[in-house]
Short mmCIF file of C-alpha atoms and ligand atoms in Angstrom, two decimals:
data_model
loop_
_atom_site.label_atom_id
_atom_site.label_comp_id
_atom_site.label_asym_id
_atom_site.label_seq_id
_atom_site.Cartn_x
_atom_site.Cartn_y
_atom_site.Cartn_z
CA MET T 1 8.10 -26.43 -14.48
CA ALA T 2 10.79 -26.74 -12.11
CA SER T 3 10.04 -26.72 -8.65
CA ASP T 4 13.46 -26.06 -7.16
CA SER T 5 13.94 -22.88 -5.61
CA ASP T 6 17.47 -23.07 -5.41
CA THR T 7 18.95 -19.55 -5.54
CA SER T 8 22.23 -20.96 -7.08
CA SER T 9 20.13 -21.24 -10.27
CA TRP T 10 18.49 -17.79 -10.14
CA SER T 11 18.67 -15.88 -13.28
CA ALA T 12 16.63 -12.61 -14.32
CA ALA T 13 14.72 -14.90 -16.16
CA SER T 14 14.46 -18.08 -13.68
CA TRP T 15 10.89 -16.82 -12.70
CA ARG T 16 9.81 -18.24 -15.97
CA ARG T 17 10.04 -21.73 -14.44
CA PHE T 18 7.58 -20.94 -12.06
CA PRO T 19 3.88 -20.28 -11.79
CA ALA T 20 3.20 -16.39 -12.43
CA ALA T 21 0.10 -14.99 -11.21
CA GLN T 22 -1.70 -12.00 -12.46
CA GLN T 23 0.12 -11.94 -15.97
CA PRO T 24 -1.73 -10.71 -18.91
CA GLU T 25 -2.30 -12.97 -21.99
CA TRP T 26 -0.54 -11.03 -24.45
CA PRO T 27 -2.23 -11.71 -27.66
CA ASP T 28 0.58 -11.33 -30.02
CA ALA T 29 3.58 -13.05 -28.97
CA ASP T 30 5.96 -12.05 -31.51
CA ALA T 31 5.21 -8.23 -30.35
CA LEU T 32 5.84 -9.12 -26.76
CA LYS T 33 9.34 -10.61 -27.98
CA LYS T 34 9.89 -7.37 -29.90
CA ALA T 35 9.07 -5.03 -26.67
CA GLU T 36 11.61 -7.26 -24.71
CA ALA T 37 14.27 -7.12 -27.07
CA GLN T 38 14.02 -3.22 -27.02
CA LEU T 39 13.39 -3.26 -23.32
CA SER T 40 16.84 -5.02 -22.69
CA THR T 41 18.90 -2.62 -24.61
CA LEU T 42 17.67 0.39 -22.93
CA PRO T 43 19.73 2.22 -20.10
CA PRO T 44 18.98 1.41 -16.71
CA LEU T 45 16.51 3.77 -14.85
CA VAL T 46 18.42 3.74 -11.70
CA PHE T 47 21.76 2.51 -10.37
CA ALA T 48 22.96 -0.07 -8.28
CA GLY T 49 24.66 2.26 -5.69
CA GLU T 50 21.43 4.40 -5.40
CA ALA T 51 19.53 1.03 -4.32
CA ARG T 52 22.40 0.11 -2.07
CA ARG T 53 22.04 3.63 -0.37
CA LEU T 54 18.44 3.17 -0.02
CA THR T 55 19.06 -0.11 1.74
CA SER T 56 21.11 1.63 4.03
CA GLN T 57 18.47 4.23 4.82
CA LEU T 58 15.58 1.21 5.60
CA ALA T 59 18.17 -0.30 7.79
CA ASP T 60 17.90 2.94 9.90
CA VAL T 61 14.09 2.33 9.70
CA ALA T 62 14.58 -1.35 10.53
CA ASN T 63 16.55 -0.35 13.38
CA GLY T 64 14.45 2.36 14.70
CA ARG T 65 16.03 5.45 13.96
CA ALA T 66 14.32 6.60 10.89
CA PHE T 67 10.60 6.36 9.36
CA LEU T 68 9.60 5.46 5.87
CA LEU T 69 6.97 7.58 3.83
CA GLN T 70 6.21 5.40 0.79
CA ALA T 71 3.40 7.23 -1.34
CA GLY T 72 1.93 7.93 -4.51
CA ASP T 73 -0.71 7.13 -7.13
CA CYS T 74 -2.40 3.66 -7.23
CA ALA T 75 -1.70 3.39 -10.84
CA GLU T 76 0.08 6.13 -12.60
CA SER T 77 -1.53 7.05 -15.99
CA PHE T 78 -0.38 7.80 -19.50
CA ALA T 79 -2.94 10.23 -19.81
CA ASP T 80 -2.23 12.33 -16.47
CA PHE T 81 1.35 12.97 -17.28
CA SER T 82 2.60 16.37 -16.89
CA ALA T 83 5.19 18.35 -15.25
CA ASP T 84 2.74 19.89 -13.20
CA SER T 85 1.17 16.74 -11.85
CA ILE T 86 4.73 15.38 -10.87
CA ARG T 87 5.70 18.28 -9.13
CA ASP T 88 2.58 18.37 -7.33
CA LYS T 89 2.72 14.89 -6.07
CA LEU T 90 6.22 15.68 -4.92
CA LYS T 91 5.06 18.74 -3.20
CA ILE T 92 2.49 16.98 -1.25
CA ILE T 93 5.06 14.05 -0.25
CA LEU T 94 7.83 16.84 0.97
CA GLN T 95 5.26 18.34 3.12
CA MET T 96 4.09 15.15 4.72
CA ALA T 97 7.90 14.78 5.20
CA VAL T 98 8.40 18.13 6.84
CA ALA T 99 5.18 17.44 9.02
CA LEU T 100 6.66 14.13 10.23
CA THR T 101 10.25 15.14 10.57
CA TYR T 102 9.32 18.48 12.41
CA ALA T 103 6.64 16.88 14.74
CA ALA T 104 8.15 13.70 15.35
CA GLY T 105 11.82 14.49 15.39
CA VAL T 106 12.94 11.31 13.09
CA PRO T 107 14.39 11.45 9.91
CA VAL T 108 12.05 10.53 6.95
CA VAL T 109 13.15 8.09 3.83
CA LYS T 110 11.08 9.26 1.15
CA VAL T 111 9.94 6.94 -1.55
CA GLY T 112 7.45 7.46 -4.28
CA ARG T 113 5.04 4.94 -5.78
CA ILE T 114 5.92 6.92 -8.97
CA ALA T 115 8.23 6.55 -11.87
CA GLY T 116 7.32 2.94 -12.92
CA GLN T 117 3.85 2.22 -10.87
CA PHE T 118 1.87 1.10 -14.18
CA ALA T 119 0.42 -2.54 -13.59
CA LYS T 120 -2.42 -3.54 -11.12
CA PRO T 121 -3.35 -7.01 -9.86
CA ARG T 122 -6.88 -7.56 -10.32
CA SER T 123 -9.68 -9.81 -8.27
CA SER T 124 -11.27 -10.92 -11.58
CA PRO T 125 -9.12 -11.39 -15.14
CA THR T 126 -12.43 -9.85 -17.09
CA GLU T 127 -14.77 -7.43 -16.28
CA ARG T 128 -18.50 -7.88 -17.45
CA ILE T 129 -20.94 -5.02 -18.02
CA GLY T 130 -24.40 -6.43 -18.68
CA THR T 131 -23.74 -9.26 -21.39
CA VAL T 132 -20.51 -7.60 -22.46
CA GLU T 133 -16.93 -9.14 -21.04
CA PHE T 134 -13.65 -7.66 -21.84
CA ASP T 135 -10.09 -8.27 -20.19
CA SER T 136 -9.80 -5.97 -16.87
CA PHE T 137 -7.92 -3.21 -16.99
CA ARG T 138 -4.25 -3.94 -15.83
CA GLY T 139 -2.76 -0.78 -15.78
CA HIS T 140 -1.49 1.38 -18.56
CA MET T 141 1.69 -0.90 -19.01
CA VAL T 142 -0.78 -3.33 -20.33
CA ASN T 143 -4.21 -1.94 -21.76
CA ASP T 144 -6.28 0.99 -21.28
CA GLU T 145 -9.41 1.29 -18.89
CA ALA T 146 -11.82 2.22 -21.40
CA PHE T 147 -14.83 -0.21 -21.46
CA ASP T 148 -14.07 -1.54 -25.27
CA GLU T 149 -12.43 -4.61 -26.75
CA ASP T 150 -9.52 -2.67 -28.40
CA ALA T 151 -8.55 -0.64 -25.44
CA ARG T 152 -8.62 -3.85 -23.25
CA ARG T 153 -6.46 -6.04 -25.50
CA PRO T 154 -2.92 -6.21 -23.74
CA ASP T 155 -0.46 -4.49 -26.10
CA PRO T 156 3.18 -5.15 -25.51
CA ALA T 157 4.03 -1.66 -26.82
CA ARG T 158 3.05 -0.33 -23.71
CA LEU T 159 5.94 -1.68 -21.66
CA VAL T 160 8.07 0.66 -23.83
CA ALA T 161 5.72 3.64 -23.33
CA ALA T 162 5.75 2.83 -19.32
CA TYR T 163 9.91 2.68 -19.20
CA GLN T 164 9.90 5.87 -21.43
CA GLN T 165 7.47 7.58 -19.18
CA SER T 166 9.16 6.37 -16.08
CA ALA T 167 12.55 7.90 -17.48
CA SER T 168 10.97 11.15 -18.04
CA THR T 169 9.25 11.35 -14.74
CA LEU T 170 12.51 10.16 -12.99
CA ASN T 171 14.23 12.99 -14.77
CA LEU T 172 12.10 15.46 -13.58
CA LEU T 173 12.01 14.11 -9.92
CA ARG T 174 15.87 14.24 -10.22
CA ALA T 175 15.89 17.79 -11.11
CA PHE T 176 13.23 18.91 -8.74
CA THR T 177 15.00 17.19 -5.66
CA LYS T 178 18.54 18.14 -6.47
CA GLY T 179 18.20 21.31 -8.39
CA GLY T 180 16.89 23.78 -5.76
CA PHE T 181 13.04 22.86 -5.58
CA ALA T 182 13.56 20.53 -2.57
CA ASP T 183 15.68 23.34 -0.64
CA LEU T 184 14.17 23.85 2.89
CA SER T 185 14.16 27.45 2.08
CA GLN T 186 11.59 26.82 -0.25
CA VAL T 187 9.21 25.15 2.25
CA HIS T 188 6.36 27.60 2.09
CA LEU T 189 6.03 27.23 -1.80
CA TRP T 190 5.14 23.31 -1.29
CA ASN T 191 1.75 24.57 -0.07
CA GLN T 192 -0.52 24.75 -2.65
CA GLN T 193 -3.05 27.36 -2.88
CA PHE T 194 -6.22 25.18 -2.29
CA VAL T 195 -4.37 23.38 0.64
CA ALA T 196 -3.00 26.98 2.38
CA SER T 197 -6.09 28.33 3.62
CA SER T 198 -7.42 25.12 5.46
CA ALA T 199 -6.70 24.16 8.75
CA GLU T 200 -3.89 21.73 7.91
CA GLY T 201 -2.61 24.17 5.45
CA LEU T 202 -2.14 26.62 8.46
CA ARG T 203 -0.77 24.20 10.77
CA TYR T 204 1.87 23.57 7.83
CA GLU T 205 2.58 27.17 7.67
CA ARG T 206 3.31 27.53 11.13
CA VAL T 207 5.98 24.78 10.96
CA ALA T 208 7.38 26.21 7.86
CA SER T 209 7.73 29.67 9.66
CA GLU T 210 9.48 27.90 12.57
CA ILE T 211 12.03 26.31 9.81
CA ASP T 212 12.35 29.71 8.35
CA ARG T 213 13.18 31.07 11.96
CA ALA T 214 15.49 27.98 12.67
CA LEU T 215 17.43 28.48 9.39
CA ARG T 216 17.89 32.27 10.43
CA PHE T 217 18.82 31.51 13.75
CA MET T 218 21.70 29.04 12.50
CA ALA T 219 23.03 31.54 9.98
CA ALA T 220 23.19 34.15 12.79
CA CYS T 221 25.09 31.81 14.69
CA GLY T 222 27.75 31.75 11.67
CA ILE T 223 26.79 28.18 10.48
CA ASP T 224 27.85 28.04 6.55
CA LEU T 225 24.09 26.74 5.81
CA GLY T 226 25.42 26.90 1.99
CA ALA T 227 27.76 24.11 2.77
CA GLU T 228 24.92 22.05 4.31
CA ALA T 229 23.77 19.71 1.30
CA GLY T 230 21.15 17.98 3.58
CA LEU T 231 19.27 21.65 3.68
CA HIS T 232 19.10 21.91 -0.17
CA GLN T 233 18.85 18.61 -1.34
CA VAL T 234 16.68 15.43 -0.77
CA ASP T 235 16.90 11.92 -1.74
CA PHE T 236 13.78 11.04 -3.20
CA TRP T 237 13.64 7.36 -4.19
CA THR T 238 11.12 5.55 -6.70
CA SER T 239 9.15 2.29 -6.26
CA HIS T 240 6.50 0.16 -7.72
CA GLU T 241 4.63 -3.42 -7.62
CA ALA T 242 7.06 -5.63 -9.73
CA LEU T 243 4.01 -7.23 -11.40
CA ILE T 244 4.66 -7.78 -14.97
CA LEU T 245 7.73 -9.79 -14.80
CA PRO T 246 9.11 -9.48 -18.61
CA TYR T 247 9.46 -5.93 -18.01
CA GLU T 248 11.06 -6.28 -14.76
CA GLU T 249 13.52 -8.75 -16.17
CA CYS T 250 14.38 -6.82 -19.05
CA LEU T 251 15.70 -4.05 -16.77
CA THR T 252 17.58 -6.15 -14.37
CA ARG T 253 21.25 -5.68 -15.01
CA MET T 254 24.18 -6.82 -13.25
CA ASP T 255 26.43 -4.28 -11.12
CA SER T 256 29.62 -4.16 -12.73
CA LEU T 257 31.37 -3.16 -9.18
CA THR T 258 29.90 -6.30 -7.29
CA GLY T 259 28.51 -8.73 -9.99
CA ASP T 260 25.10 -8.47 -7.97
CA TRP T 261 22.01 -8.17 -9.89
CA PHE T 262 19.66 -5.19 -9.42
CA ASP T 263 16.14 -4.49 -10.93
CA CYS T 264 16.99 -1.01 -12.16
CA SER T 265 13.27 -0.25 -13.07
CA ALA T 266 13.23 1.37 -9.63
CA HIS T 267 15.01 1.79 -6.36
CA MET T 268 12.72 -0.42 -4.28
CA VAL T 269 10.45 -2.97 -5.91
CA TRP T 270 7.44 -4.84 -4.09
CA VAL T 271 5.19 -8.00 -4.24
CA GLY T 272 1.76 -7.69 -4.05
CA ASP T 273 -0.82 -9.51 -1.86
CA ARG T 274 -2.02 -11.60 -4.84
CA THR T 275 1.48 -12.52 -6.31
CA ARG T 276 3.43 -13.51 -2.94
CA GLN T 277 2.88 -17.24 -3.38
CA LEU T 278 5.96 -18.75 -1.61
CA ASP T 279 6.64 -21.14 -5.08
CA GLY T 280 5.60 -18.51 -7.47
CA ALA T 281 7.35 -16.59 -10.11
CA HIS T 282 7.19 -13.31 -8.24
CA LEU T 283 9.03 -14.25 -5.18
CA GLU T 284 11.57 -16.23 -7.27
CA PHE T 285 12.60 -13.12 -9.34
CA LEU T 286 12.59 -10.87 -6.12
CA SER T 287 14.51 -13.31 -4.24
CA GLY T 288 17.73 -12.78 -6.87
CA VAL T 289 18.10 -8.99 -7.11
CA ARG T 290 19.73 -7.02 -4.59
CA ASN T 291 17.43 -3.84 -4.47
CA PRO T 292 15.72 -3.37 -1.26
CA VAL T 293 12.03 -5.34 -1.62
CA GLY T 294 8.63 -4.92 -0.24
CA CYS T 295 6.09 -7.47 0.50
CA LYS T 296 2.29 -7.16 0.92
CA ILE T 297 0.79 -8.81 3.57
CA GLY T 298 -2.99 -9.03 4.14
CA PRO T 299 -4.94 -11.20 6.41
CA SER T 300 -4.78 -14.26 4.40
CA SER T 301 -0.80 -14.58 5.66
CA SER T 302 -0.30 -16.91 8.62
CA PRO T 303 2.47 -15.98 10.93
CA GLU T 304 4.60 -19.01 9.48
CA ASN T 305 3.92 -17.60 6.06
CA ALA T 306 5.20 -14.36 7.00
CA VAL T 307 8.15 -16.27 8.26
CA ALA T 308 8.67 -17.99 5.20
CA LEU T 309 8.16 -15.00 3.30
CA CYS T 310 11.37 -13.30 5.18
CA GLU T 311 13.31 -16.49 4.71
CA ARG T 312 12.70 -16.48 0.84
CA LEU T 313 13.35 -12.84 0.40
CA ASN T 314 16.13 -11.92 2.97
CA PRO T 315 17.89 -15.47 4.03
CA GLU T 316 21.05 -13.17 4.86
CA ARG T 317 18.95 -11.12 7.26
CA THR T 318 20.29 -7.98 6.03
CA PRO T 319 18.51 -5.08 7.67
CA GLY T 320 16.91 -2.67 5.22
CA ARG T 321 16.44 -5.37 2.64
CA LEU T 322 12.89 -6.39 3.43
CA THR T 323 9.94 -4.00 4.20
CA LEU T 324 6.80 -5.85 5.05
CA ILE T 325 3.60 -3.77 4.05
CA THR T 326 0.90 -5.01 6.04
CA ARG T 327 -2.67 -4.21 5.04
CA PHE T 328 -5.31 -5.73 7.01
CA GLY T 329 -8.13 -3.30 7.21
CA THR T 330 -9.03 -1.33 10.27
CA ASP T 331 -11.40 -4.27 11.51
CA LYS T 332 -8.72 -7.14 11.33
CA ILE T 333 -5.25 -5.60 12.22
CA GLU T 334 -5.42 -5.82 16.14
CA GLU T 335 -6.07 -9.44 15.67
CA HIS T 336 -3.47 -10.22 12.83
CA LEU T 337 -0.57 -7.97 13.51
CA PRO T 338 0.58 -9.04 16.88
CA PRO T 339 1.06 -12.77 16.17
CA LEU T 340 2.94 -11.70 12.83
CA ILE T 341 5.28 -9.59 14.71
CA ARG T 342 6.19 -12.13 17.40
CA ALA T 343 6.79 -14.73 14.69
CA VAL T 344 8.83 -12.55 12.68
CA GLU T 345 10.87 -11.00 15.57
CA ALA T 346 11.28 -14.72 16.90
CA ALA T 347 12.77 -16.09 13.92
CA GLY T 348 15.45 -13.13 14.06
CA HIS T 349 14.16 -11.19 11.05
CA PRO T 350 15.03 -7.66 10.82
CA VAL T 351 12.23 -6.10 8.64
CA VAL T 352 10.78 -2.52 8.34
CA TRP T 353 7.39 -2.77 9.34
CA THR T 354 5.07 -0.40 7.67
CA CYS T 355 1.27 0.22 7.40
CA ASP T 356 -0.74 0.34 4.38
CA PRO T 357 -3.97 1.45 5.55
CA MET T 358 -5.70 1.98 2.07
CA HIS T 359 -5.84 -1.64 0.77
CA GLY T 360 -7.93 -3.30 3.51
CA ASN T 361 -10.48 -0.41 3.90
CA THR T 362 -11.56 -0.48 0.18
CA PHE T 363 -15.50 -0.55 -0.59
CA THR T 364 -17.89 0.43 -3.32
CA SER T 365 -20.23 3.25 -2.33
CA ASP T 366 -23.90 3.41 -3.26
CA GLY T 367 -23.15 5.30 -6.18
CA GLY T 368 -21.01 2.47 -7.38
CA ARG T 369 -17.60 4.07 -7.00
CA LYS T 370 -14.68 2.37 -5.28
CA THR T 371 -14.05 4.74 -2.20
CA ARG T 372 -12.19 4.58 1.38
CA ARG T 373 -12.83 6.35 4.64
CA PHE T 374 -10.49 8.77 5.87
CA ASP T 375 -11.29 7.67 9.48
CA ASP T 376 -10.89 3.89 8.67
CA ILE T 377 -7.54 4.74 7.09
CA LEU T 378 -6.69 6.73 10.40
CA SER T 379 -8.28 4.15 12.78
CA GLU T 380 -5.95 1.44 10.90
CA LEU T 381 -2.78 3.53 11.52
CA ARG T 382 -3.76 4.29 15.22
CA SER T 383 -4.03 0.54 15.60
CA PHE T 384 -0.58 -0.10 13.86
CA PHE T 385 1.10 2.13 16.02
CA ALA T 386 -0.60 0.70 19.30
CA VAL T 387 0.23 -2.79 18.39
CA HIS T 388 3.79 -2.01 17.73
CA ARG T 389 3.86 -0.17 20.81
CA ASP T 390 2.64 -3.10 23.06
CA ALA T 391 5.30 -5.47 21.06
CA GLY T 392 8.05 -3.18 21.63
CA SER T 393 8.80 -3.28 17.83
CA TRP T 394 9.31 0.06 16.06
CA PRO T 395 6.33 1.17 13.83
CA GLY T 396 8.57 1.78 10.64
CA GLY T 397 6.45 3.66 8.29
CA VAL T 398 3.23 4.45 6.16
CA HIS T 399 2.36 3.22 2.61
CA VAL T 400 -0.53 5.30 1.15
CA GLU T 401 -1.98 5.99 -2.21
CA LEU T 402 -2.27 9.73 -2.57
CA THR T 403 -2.22 12.70 -4.97
CA GLY T 404 -1.45 16.43 -5.17
CA ASP T 405 -4.58 17.44 -6.73
CA ASP T 406 -7.70 18.29 -5.21
CA VAL T 407 -9.43 15.33 -6.10
CA THR T 408 -12.83 13.85 -4.35
CA GLU T 409 -12.14 9.96 -3.94
CA CYS T 410 -11.68 9.30 -0.15
CA LEU T 411 -14.51 10.09 1.98
CA GLY T 412 -14.37 12.55 4.99
CA GLY T 413 -11.17 14.33 6.17
CA ALA T 414 -11.45 17.92 7.43
CA GLU T 415 -13.26 18.92 4.26
CA GLU T 416 -15.76 16.35 4.56
CA ILE T 417 -16.16 14.77 1.39
CA PHE T 418 -19.71 12.72 1.26
CA GLU T 419 -20.87 9.95 -0.98
CA GLY T 420 -22.46 12.18 -3.13
CA ASP T 421 -19.59 14.38 -3.71
CA LEU T 422 -17.34 11.41 -5.10
CA GLY T 423 -18.36 12.24 -8.60
CA ALA T 424 -17.14 15.83 -8.60
CA ARG T 425 -13.74 15.20 -9.09
CA TYR T 426 -13.12 11.74 -9.50
CA THR T 427 -9.93 10.87 -11.76
CA THR T 428 -7.93 7.75 -10.23
CA THR T 429 -7.67 4.86 -13.14
CA CYS T 430 -7.93 2.19 -10.27
CA ASP T 431 -7.97 2.60 -6.52
CA PRO T 432 -9.23 6.06 -4.40
CA ARG T 433 -6.35 8.25 -3.61
CA LEU T 434 -6.28 10.72 -0.58
CA ASN T 435 -6.04 14.16 -2.16
CA ALA T 436 -3.20 16.97 -0.69
CA ARG T 437 -5.32 17.87 2.42
CA GLN T 438 -6.15 14.67 3.63
CA SER T 439 -2.70 13.55 3.04
CA LEU T 440 -1.07 16.52 4.87
CA ASP T 441 -3.79 15.82 7.84
CA LEU T 442 -3.02 12.51 7.94
CA ALA T 443 0.72 13.37 8.06
CA PHE T 444 0.21 15.24 11.01
CA ARG T 445 -2.01 12.73 12.88
CA VAL T 446 0.84 9.97 12.03
CA ALA T 447 3.45 12.74 13.51
CA GLU T 448 1.25 12.59 16.80
CA PHE T 449 1.10 8.62 16.85
CA LEU T 450 4.80 8.69 16.58
CA ARG T 451 5.30 11.02 19.23
CA ALA T 452 3.17 9.11 21.65
C1 PEP C 501 -1.48 -1.91 -4.37
O1 PEP C 501 -0.72 -1.32 -3.62
O2 PEP C 501 -1.95 -0.76 -5.37
C2 PEP C 501 -2.13 -3.33 -4.31
C3 PEP C 501 -2.73 -3.74 -5.23
O3 PEP C 501 -1.95 -3.64 -3.06
P1 PEP C 501 -2.14 -4.94 -2.59
O4 PEP C 501 -1.15 -5.95 -3.26
O5 PEP C 501 -1.90 -4.95 -1.11
O6 PEP C 501 -3.67 -5.40 -2.81
CO1 CO C 502 -4.18 0.62 -4.89
#
C-alpha cells in the first residue's frame, strides 16, 4: 500500500492504494467488476458547471451572506420510492427554506440528502440477534435490512440500481424545481394537510399569506414578476455520503471545459465521521474531485485534526469548497466547538460551519428503537448559534434527517411524541427522522436563533 498522498498522483482510482474503512466485503468479485464496468459507461447524474455553481453559493455561506439547509433521509430506500414521497420531501424542505428566508432575511442554499443517499457506515460489521449473526445492513446500495442471510449478503447489482433510482429521483426533482411546482405563487400548496392545522402549519400559512401580499404589491407597482426567474424556479442540489468508493469512482468524470475531475454522482458529497482518516481512502478520493465537499466532525476530532482535514480537502483555501458538519451531541458541543473554530480560523481556512444536531443525540429507547429527542436537537442548535456568536464566526447552516411523512421516529416536538408512540409509524431504514411538523417547527426556531 502506498503511503504517498501526493495529489499529483491522484486519479479517480488512487483511493485503492489507501486503507478504505466501512467497505462491504463483496462476496462475488466478478459481479462487482461487472457493476463497475456498467456504471462507468452510464451518463453523469450532475454536471461540472452545476457543482461549480453550488461552490459559489456555498462561498456566500462561508462569507456570512447565506445559510445552508441540507436535509433529507438518513438512508434512502429502494422500497419507499414514489413520486409522492419525493414531492413531499421537497415540499417540507421548500417550506423550511421559506421559513428561514422570510424570518431571518438571508438567502438559503437548499441541498437534499437525496438522489444517492443509499449507503451507511455501521458501528459493527455484523449484527447478532440471539445466536444468529449476519452482515450489518449497509444501505440499499449494498444489501437489504431484512434480518436473513440472503438479504444481508452484499450484492453489486445494487450499485447499478442505486444509480438508476438516483437518476429517476433527480429527474423528478429537476421537473419540480424548474417546472412550476417551486414557484413562489405555490407557497400555500407546499403545506401538507396534516401540517396545515398545527401551530407551526398556521405560522407557515401566515408567512405564505404575507408572501402573497408582497407579490401582489410588487405586481401593482408595475414590476414584471414573470421576468423574475428567482420567483418561479429554485436551485435544489443533491448530496450524499461518498461511502462506497467503487460507486463514486465510476461516476467520476473529467470536465471537458477545464480538465478538472468531478464526482458526477451528486452536486455535493461528504465524508462521514467514521471514514475521515487523514491517510484513508475516502479523503484521498475526495481530495481530488472538484465538487463542494463536506466533512463530518464529531467529538473524536482534535482542533489540530480539523485543521489537517482542511489542509487535505481544501489546500487552496477556496471558499465554498469545504463544509465542516459538526455533530457533537448537545452535552458536548459547548466544550468541543470553540477550540475547533479558533484553530480553523487561525489557520486561515474559509469553511462553511454547519450543525448536524442529529447524530450526536441518538439513543435507544426502552422499547429498543433508535430515537432522538426534539429538545436535544434544538438544544444543540441553540448552542451552535451561541458558540458562533461568541467566536464572531458565521453559523452557516443546519444538516438534518427528515421526511415529509407523518412518522413517529423522534420524540417530542409540539405534537409530543412519547416513547410509547414510536411504534405507530416508524418507517426509517436507518436513523430516526424528524417528521414534517417537527421539521417546520425546527426551521422557525432556527430562524429565531439566526435573527438573534
Ligand atoms: C449520517 O449522516 O447519516 C451519518 C452516518 O453521520 P456521521 O458520519 O456524522 O455519523
Ligand atoms: Co443518519
